[in-house]
Coordinates of N, CA and C in Angstrom, one line a residue:
X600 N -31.9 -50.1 2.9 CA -30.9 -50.6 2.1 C -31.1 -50.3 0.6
X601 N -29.8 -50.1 -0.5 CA -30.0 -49.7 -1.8 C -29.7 -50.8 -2.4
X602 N -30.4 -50.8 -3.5 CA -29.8 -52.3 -4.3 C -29.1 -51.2 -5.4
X603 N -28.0 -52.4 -5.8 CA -26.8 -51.5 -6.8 C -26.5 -52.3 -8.1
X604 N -26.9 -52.4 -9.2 CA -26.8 -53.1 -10.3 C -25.1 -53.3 -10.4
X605 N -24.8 -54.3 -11.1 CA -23.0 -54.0 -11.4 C -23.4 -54.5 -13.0
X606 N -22.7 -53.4 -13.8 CA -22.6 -53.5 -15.2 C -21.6 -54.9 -15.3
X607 N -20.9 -54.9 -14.6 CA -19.7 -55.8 -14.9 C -20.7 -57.5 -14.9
X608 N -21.5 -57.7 -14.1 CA -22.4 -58.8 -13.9 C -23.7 -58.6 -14.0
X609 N -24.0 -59.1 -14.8 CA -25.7 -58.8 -16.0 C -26.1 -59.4 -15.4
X610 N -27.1 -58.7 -14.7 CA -28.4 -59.7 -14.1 C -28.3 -59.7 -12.9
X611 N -27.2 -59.4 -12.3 CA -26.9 -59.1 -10.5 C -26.7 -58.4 -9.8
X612 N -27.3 -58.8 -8.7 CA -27.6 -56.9 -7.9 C -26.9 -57.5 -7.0
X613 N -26.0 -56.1 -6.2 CA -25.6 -55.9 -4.5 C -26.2 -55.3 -3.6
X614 N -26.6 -55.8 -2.9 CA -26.7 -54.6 -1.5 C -26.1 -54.1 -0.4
X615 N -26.1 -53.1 -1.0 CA -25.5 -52.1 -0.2 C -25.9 -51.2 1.2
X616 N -25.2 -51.1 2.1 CA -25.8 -51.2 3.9 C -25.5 -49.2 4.0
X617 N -26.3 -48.5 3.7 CA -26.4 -46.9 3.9 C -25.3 -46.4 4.9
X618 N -25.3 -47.2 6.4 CA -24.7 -46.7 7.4 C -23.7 -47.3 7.4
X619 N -23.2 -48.2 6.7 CA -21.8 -48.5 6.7 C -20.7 -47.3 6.5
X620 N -19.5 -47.3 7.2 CA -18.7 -46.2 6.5 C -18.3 -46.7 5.3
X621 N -17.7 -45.3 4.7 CA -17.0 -45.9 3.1 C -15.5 -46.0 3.6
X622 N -15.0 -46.6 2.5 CA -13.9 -46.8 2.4 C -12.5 -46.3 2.8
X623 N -11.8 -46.6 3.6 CA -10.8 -45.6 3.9 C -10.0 -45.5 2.9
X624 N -9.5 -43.9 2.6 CA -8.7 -43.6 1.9 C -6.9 -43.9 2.5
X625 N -6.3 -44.3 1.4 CA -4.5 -44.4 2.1 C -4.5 -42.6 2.8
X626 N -3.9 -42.5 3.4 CA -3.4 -41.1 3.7 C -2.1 -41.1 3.1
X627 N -1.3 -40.2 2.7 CA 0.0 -39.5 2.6 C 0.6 -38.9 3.3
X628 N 1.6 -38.9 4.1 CA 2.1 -38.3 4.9 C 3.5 -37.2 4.0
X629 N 3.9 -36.3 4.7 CA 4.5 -35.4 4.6 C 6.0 -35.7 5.0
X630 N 7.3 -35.2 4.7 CA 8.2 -35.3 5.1 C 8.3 -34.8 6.3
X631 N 9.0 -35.4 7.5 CA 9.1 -34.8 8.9 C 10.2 -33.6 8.7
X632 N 11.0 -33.6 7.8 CA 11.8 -32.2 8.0 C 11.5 -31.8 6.4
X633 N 12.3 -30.6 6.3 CA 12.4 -29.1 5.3 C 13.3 -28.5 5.1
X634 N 13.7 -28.1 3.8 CA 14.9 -27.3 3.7 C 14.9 -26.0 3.4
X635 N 15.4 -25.1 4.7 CA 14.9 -23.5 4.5 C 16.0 -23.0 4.3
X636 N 15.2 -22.3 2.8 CA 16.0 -21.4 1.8 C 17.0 -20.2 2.8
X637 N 16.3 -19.4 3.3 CA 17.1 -18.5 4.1 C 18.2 -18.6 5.1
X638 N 18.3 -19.6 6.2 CA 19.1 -19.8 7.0 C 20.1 -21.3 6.0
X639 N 19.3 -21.9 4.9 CA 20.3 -23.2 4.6 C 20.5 -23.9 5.4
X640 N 19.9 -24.6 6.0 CA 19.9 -25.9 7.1 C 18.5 -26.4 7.3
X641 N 18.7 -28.1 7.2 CA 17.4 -28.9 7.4 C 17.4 -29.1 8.8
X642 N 15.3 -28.1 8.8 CA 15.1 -27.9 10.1 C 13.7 -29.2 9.8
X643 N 13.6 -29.4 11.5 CA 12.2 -30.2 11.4 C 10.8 -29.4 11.5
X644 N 10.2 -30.6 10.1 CA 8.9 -29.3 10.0 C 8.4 -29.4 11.3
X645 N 7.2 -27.9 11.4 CA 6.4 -27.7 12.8 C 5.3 -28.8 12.4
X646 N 5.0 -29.3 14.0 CA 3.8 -30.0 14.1 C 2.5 -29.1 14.0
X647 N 1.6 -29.7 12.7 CA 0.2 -29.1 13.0 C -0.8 -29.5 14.1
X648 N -1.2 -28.2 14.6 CA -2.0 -29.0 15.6 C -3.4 -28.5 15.4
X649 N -4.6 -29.0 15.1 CA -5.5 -29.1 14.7 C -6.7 -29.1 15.6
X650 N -6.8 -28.1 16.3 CA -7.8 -28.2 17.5 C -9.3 -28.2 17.2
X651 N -10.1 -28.3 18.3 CA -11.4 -29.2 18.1 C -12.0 -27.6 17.8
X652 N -12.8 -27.3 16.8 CA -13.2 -26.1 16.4 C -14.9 -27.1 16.1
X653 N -15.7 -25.7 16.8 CA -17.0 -26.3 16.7 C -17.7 -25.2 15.6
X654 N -18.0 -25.7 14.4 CA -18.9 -25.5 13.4 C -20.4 -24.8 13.8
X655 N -20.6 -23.2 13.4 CA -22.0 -23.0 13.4 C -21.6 -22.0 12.7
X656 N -23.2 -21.6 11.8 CA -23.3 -21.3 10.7 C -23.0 -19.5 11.2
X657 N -22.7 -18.8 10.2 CA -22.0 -17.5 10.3 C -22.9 -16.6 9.3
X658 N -23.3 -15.6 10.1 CA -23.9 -14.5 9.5 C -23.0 -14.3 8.5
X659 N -23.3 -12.7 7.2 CA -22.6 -12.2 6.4 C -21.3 -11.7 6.8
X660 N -21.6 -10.6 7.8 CA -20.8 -10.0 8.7 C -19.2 -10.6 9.2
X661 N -20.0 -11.7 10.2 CA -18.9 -12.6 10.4 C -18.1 -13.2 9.2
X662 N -18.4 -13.7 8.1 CA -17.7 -14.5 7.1 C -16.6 -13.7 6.4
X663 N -17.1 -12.4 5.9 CA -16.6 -11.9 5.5 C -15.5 -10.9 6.2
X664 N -15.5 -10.7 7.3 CA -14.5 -10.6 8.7 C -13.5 -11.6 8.7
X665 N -14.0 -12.7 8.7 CA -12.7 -14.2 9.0 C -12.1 -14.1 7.4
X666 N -13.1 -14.3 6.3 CA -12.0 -13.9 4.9 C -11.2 -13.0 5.1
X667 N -11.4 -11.8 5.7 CA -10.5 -10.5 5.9 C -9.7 -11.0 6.3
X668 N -9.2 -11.2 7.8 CA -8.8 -12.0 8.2 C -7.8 -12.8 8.4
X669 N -8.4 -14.1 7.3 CA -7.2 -14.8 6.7 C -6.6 -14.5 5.6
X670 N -7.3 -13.6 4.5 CA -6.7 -12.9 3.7 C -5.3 -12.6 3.8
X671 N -5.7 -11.6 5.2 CA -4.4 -11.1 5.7 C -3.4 -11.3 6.1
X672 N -3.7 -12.5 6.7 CA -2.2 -13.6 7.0 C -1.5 -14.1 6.1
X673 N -2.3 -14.8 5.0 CA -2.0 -15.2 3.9 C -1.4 -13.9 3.2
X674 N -1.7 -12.9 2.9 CA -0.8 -11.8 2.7 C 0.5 -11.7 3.3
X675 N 0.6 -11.7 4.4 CA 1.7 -11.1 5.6 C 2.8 -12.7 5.0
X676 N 2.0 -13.4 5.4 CA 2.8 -15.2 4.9 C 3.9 -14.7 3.9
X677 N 2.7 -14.4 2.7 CA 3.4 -14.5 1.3 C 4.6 -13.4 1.3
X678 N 4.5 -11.9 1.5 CA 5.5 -11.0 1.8 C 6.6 -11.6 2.5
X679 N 6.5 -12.0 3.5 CA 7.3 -12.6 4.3 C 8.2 -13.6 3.1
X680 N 7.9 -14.6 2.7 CA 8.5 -16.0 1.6 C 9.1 -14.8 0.6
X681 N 8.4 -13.8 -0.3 CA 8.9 -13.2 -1.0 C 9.9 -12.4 -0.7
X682 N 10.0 -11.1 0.5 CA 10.8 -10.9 0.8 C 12.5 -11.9 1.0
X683 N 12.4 -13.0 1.9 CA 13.6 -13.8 1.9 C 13.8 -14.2 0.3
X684 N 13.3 -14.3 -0.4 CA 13.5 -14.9 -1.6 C 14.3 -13.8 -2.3
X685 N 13.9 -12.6 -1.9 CA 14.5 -11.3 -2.7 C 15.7 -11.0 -2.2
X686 N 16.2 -11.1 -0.8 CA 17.1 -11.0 -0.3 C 18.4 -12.2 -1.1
X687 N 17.7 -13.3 -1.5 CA 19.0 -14.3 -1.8 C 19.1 -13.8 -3.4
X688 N 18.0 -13.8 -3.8 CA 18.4 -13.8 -5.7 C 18.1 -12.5 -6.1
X689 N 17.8 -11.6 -5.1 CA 17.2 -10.3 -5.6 C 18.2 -9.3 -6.7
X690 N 19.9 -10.1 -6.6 CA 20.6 -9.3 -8.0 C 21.2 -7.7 -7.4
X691 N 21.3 -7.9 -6.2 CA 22.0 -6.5 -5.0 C 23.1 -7.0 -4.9
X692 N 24.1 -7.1 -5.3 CA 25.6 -7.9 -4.8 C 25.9 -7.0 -4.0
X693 N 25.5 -5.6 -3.6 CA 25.7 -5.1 -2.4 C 25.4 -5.0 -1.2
X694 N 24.1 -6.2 -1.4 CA 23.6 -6.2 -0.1 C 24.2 -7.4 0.8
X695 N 24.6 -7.1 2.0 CA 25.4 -8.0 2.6 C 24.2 -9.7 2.9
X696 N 25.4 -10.7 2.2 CA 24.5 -11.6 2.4 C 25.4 -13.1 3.7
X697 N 24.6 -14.1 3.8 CA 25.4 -14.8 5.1 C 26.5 -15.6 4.1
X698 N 27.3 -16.6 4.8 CA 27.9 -17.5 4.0 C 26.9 -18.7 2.4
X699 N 25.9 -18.8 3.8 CA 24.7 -20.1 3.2 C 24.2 -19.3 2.5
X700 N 23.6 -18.0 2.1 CA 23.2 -17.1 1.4 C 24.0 -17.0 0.1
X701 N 25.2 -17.0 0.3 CA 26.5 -16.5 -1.2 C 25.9 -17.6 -1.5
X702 N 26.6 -19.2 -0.6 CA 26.5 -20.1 -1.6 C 25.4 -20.6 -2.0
X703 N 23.9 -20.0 -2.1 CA 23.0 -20.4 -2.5 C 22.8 -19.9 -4.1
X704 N 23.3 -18.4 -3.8 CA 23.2 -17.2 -4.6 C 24.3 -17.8 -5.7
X705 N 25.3 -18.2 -5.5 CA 26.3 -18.6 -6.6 C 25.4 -20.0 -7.5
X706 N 25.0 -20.6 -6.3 CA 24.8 -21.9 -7.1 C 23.7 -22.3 -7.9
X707 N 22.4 -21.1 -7.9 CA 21.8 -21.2 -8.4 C 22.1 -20.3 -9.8
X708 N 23.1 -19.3 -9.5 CA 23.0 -18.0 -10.5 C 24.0 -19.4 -11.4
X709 N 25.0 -20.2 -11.0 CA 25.8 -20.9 -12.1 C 24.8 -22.3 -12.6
X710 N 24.1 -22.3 -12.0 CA 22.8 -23.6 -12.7 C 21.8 -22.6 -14.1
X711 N 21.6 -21.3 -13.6 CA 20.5 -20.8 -14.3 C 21.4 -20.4 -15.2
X712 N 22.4 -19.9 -15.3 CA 23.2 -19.4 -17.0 C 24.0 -20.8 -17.7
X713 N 24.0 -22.0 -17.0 CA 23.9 -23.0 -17.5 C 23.2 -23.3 -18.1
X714 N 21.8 -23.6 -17.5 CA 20.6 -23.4 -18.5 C 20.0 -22.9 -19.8
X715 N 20.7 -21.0 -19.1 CA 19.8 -20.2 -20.1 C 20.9 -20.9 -21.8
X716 N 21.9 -21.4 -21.3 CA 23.2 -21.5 -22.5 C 22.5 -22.6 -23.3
X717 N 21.7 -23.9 -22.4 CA 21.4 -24.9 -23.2 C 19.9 -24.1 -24.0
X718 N 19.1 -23.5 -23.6 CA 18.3 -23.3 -24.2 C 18.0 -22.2 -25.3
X719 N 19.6 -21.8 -25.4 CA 19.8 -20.3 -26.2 C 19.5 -19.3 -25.9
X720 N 18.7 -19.4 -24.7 CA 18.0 -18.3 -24.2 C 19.4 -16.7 -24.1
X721 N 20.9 -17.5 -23.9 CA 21.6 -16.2 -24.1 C 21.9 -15.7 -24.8
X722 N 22.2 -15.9 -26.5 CA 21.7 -15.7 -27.8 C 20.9 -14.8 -27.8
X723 N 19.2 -15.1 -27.2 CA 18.3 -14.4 -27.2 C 18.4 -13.7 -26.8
X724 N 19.1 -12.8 -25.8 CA 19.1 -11.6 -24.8 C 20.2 -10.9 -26.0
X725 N 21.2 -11.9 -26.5 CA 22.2 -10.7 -26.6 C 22.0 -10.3 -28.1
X726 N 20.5 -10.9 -28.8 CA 20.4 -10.2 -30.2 C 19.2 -9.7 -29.7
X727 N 18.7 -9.3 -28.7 CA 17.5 -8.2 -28.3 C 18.3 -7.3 -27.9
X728 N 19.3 -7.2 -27.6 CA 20.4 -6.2 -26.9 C 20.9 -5.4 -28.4
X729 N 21.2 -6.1 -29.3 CA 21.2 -5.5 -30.7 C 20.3 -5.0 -31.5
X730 N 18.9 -5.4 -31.0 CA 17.9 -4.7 -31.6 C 17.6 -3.9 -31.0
X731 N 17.7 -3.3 -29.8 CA 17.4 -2.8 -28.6 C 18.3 -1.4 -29.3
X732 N 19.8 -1.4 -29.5 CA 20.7 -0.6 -30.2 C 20.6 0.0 -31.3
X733 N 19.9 -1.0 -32.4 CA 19.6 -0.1 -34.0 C 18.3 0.7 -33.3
X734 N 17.4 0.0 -33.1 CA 16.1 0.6 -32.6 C 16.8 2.5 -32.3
X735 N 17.7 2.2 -31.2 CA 17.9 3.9 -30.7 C 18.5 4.3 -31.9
X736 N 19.5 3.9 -32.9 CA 20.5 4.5 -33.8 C 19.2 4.6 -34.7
X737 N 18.5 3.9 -35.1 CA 17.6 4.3 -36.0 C 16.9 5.6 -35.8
X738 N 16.2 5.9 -34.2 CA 15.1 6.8 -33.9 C 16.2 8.3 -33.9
X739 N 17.3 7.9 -33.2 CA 18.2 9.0 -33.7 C 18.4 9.8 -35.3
X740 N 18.5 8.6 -36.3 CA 18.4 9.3 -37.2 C 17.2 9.6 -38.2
X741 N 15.9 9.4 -37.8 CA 14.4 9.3 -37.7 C 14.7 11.2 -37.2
X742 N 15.2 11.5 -35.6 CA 14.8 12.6 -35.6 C 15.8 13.5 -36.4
X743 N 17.6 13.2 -36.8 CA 18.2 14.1 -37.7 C 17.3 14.6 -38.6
X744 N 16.7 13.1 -39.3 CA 16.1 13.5 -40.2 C 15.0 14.9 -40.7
X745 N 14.0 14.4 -39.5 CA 13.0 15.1 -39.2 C 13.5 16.7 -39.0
X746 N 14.5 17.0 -38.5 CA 15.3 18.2 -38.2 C 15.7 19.2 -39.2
X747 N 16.6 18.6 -39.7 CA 16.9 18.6 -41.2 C 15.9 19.2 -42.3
X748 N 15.0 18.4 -42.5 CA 13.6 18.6 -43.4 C 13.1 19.7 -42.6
X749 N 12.9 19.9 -41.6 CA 12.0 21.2 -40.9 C 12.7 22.3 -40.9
X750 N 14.2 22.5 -41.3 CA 14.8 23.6 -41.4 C 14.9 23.5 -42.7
X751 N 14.4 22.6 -43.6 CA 14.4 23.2 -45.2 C 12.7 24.0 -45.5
X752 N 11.8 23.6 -44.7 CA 11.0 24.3 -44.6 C 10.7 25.2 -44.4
X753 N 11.4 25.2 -43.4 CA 11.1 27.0 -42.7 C 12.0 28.3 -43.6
X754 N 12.9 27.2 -43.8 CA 13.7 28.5 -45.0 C 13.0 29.2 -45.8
X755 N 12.9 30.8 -46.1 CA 12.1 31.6 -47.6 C 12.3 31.1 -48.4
X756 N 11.8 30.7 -49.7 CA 12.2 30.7 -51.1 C 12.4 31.9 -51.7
X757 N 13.5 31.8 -52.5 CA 14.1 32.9 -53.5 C 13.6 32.8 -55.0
X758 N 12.7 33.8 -54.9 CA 11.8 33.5 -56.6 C 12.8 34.9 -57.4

């Protein structure tokens, strides 16, 4: 057994029992269903199932094989989420999309230029769109210029 001072109470000890368990934590649970982006309809989430996996220690070889591994799934996963995500907001209005698709695609594209309106952010695009314009008219006449001056160069002088 450990003895445990408590600051809170000067002068008094607890004891504390080693093999007791600690304390249970609350758990949090998860929502039983989900809302998927691609088809638009709340489906119920999949049950995890968590099988009895027995623990022993793993050469180099092995570890770095199972990182590979899951690497790769975790790769293949994420492609997968990304792709669907590209298909709805990807900005193809040619690409044939479903009903639940348009109206996902409408309703976010009229939330986000709502948005960009409150934050000025469209302002911002359409005087970088203007700077974007002098920038070319300027380098246009940057090269007249340069043109210009190099055919007064090249000219003979008449002494």
């Amino acid at each position: 057994k450990r003895v445990l001072l408590c600051p809170e109470k000067e002068g008094k000890a607890s004891v504390q029992d080693p093999l007791k368990e600690p304390p249970k934590v609350e758990r949090v649970e998860r929502d039983d269903k989900y809302f998927d982006l691609t088809s638009g309809e709340i489906l119920d989430r999949p049950k995890i199932k968590n099988p009895k996996v027995t623990a022993r220690p793993l050469n180099f070889e092995e570890a770095r094989d199972l990182a590979v591994k899951t690497m790769g799934q975790q790769k293949k996963f994420f492609d997968q989420k990304l792709e669907s995500l590209k298909l709805i907001f990807g900005g193809q209005p040619d690409a044939p999309r479903t009903s639940n698709e348009e109206w996902y695609y409408k309703r976010v594209s009229f939330w986000m230029k709502r948005y960009e309106n409150f934050i000025g952010l469209t302002e911002v695009k359409a005087a970088q769109a203007r700077v974007v314009e002098c920038e070319r008219k300027f380098i246009e006449s940057q090269e007249m210029r340069r043109e210009a001056r190099g055919q007064d160069s090249v000219c003979p002088e008449e002494d």
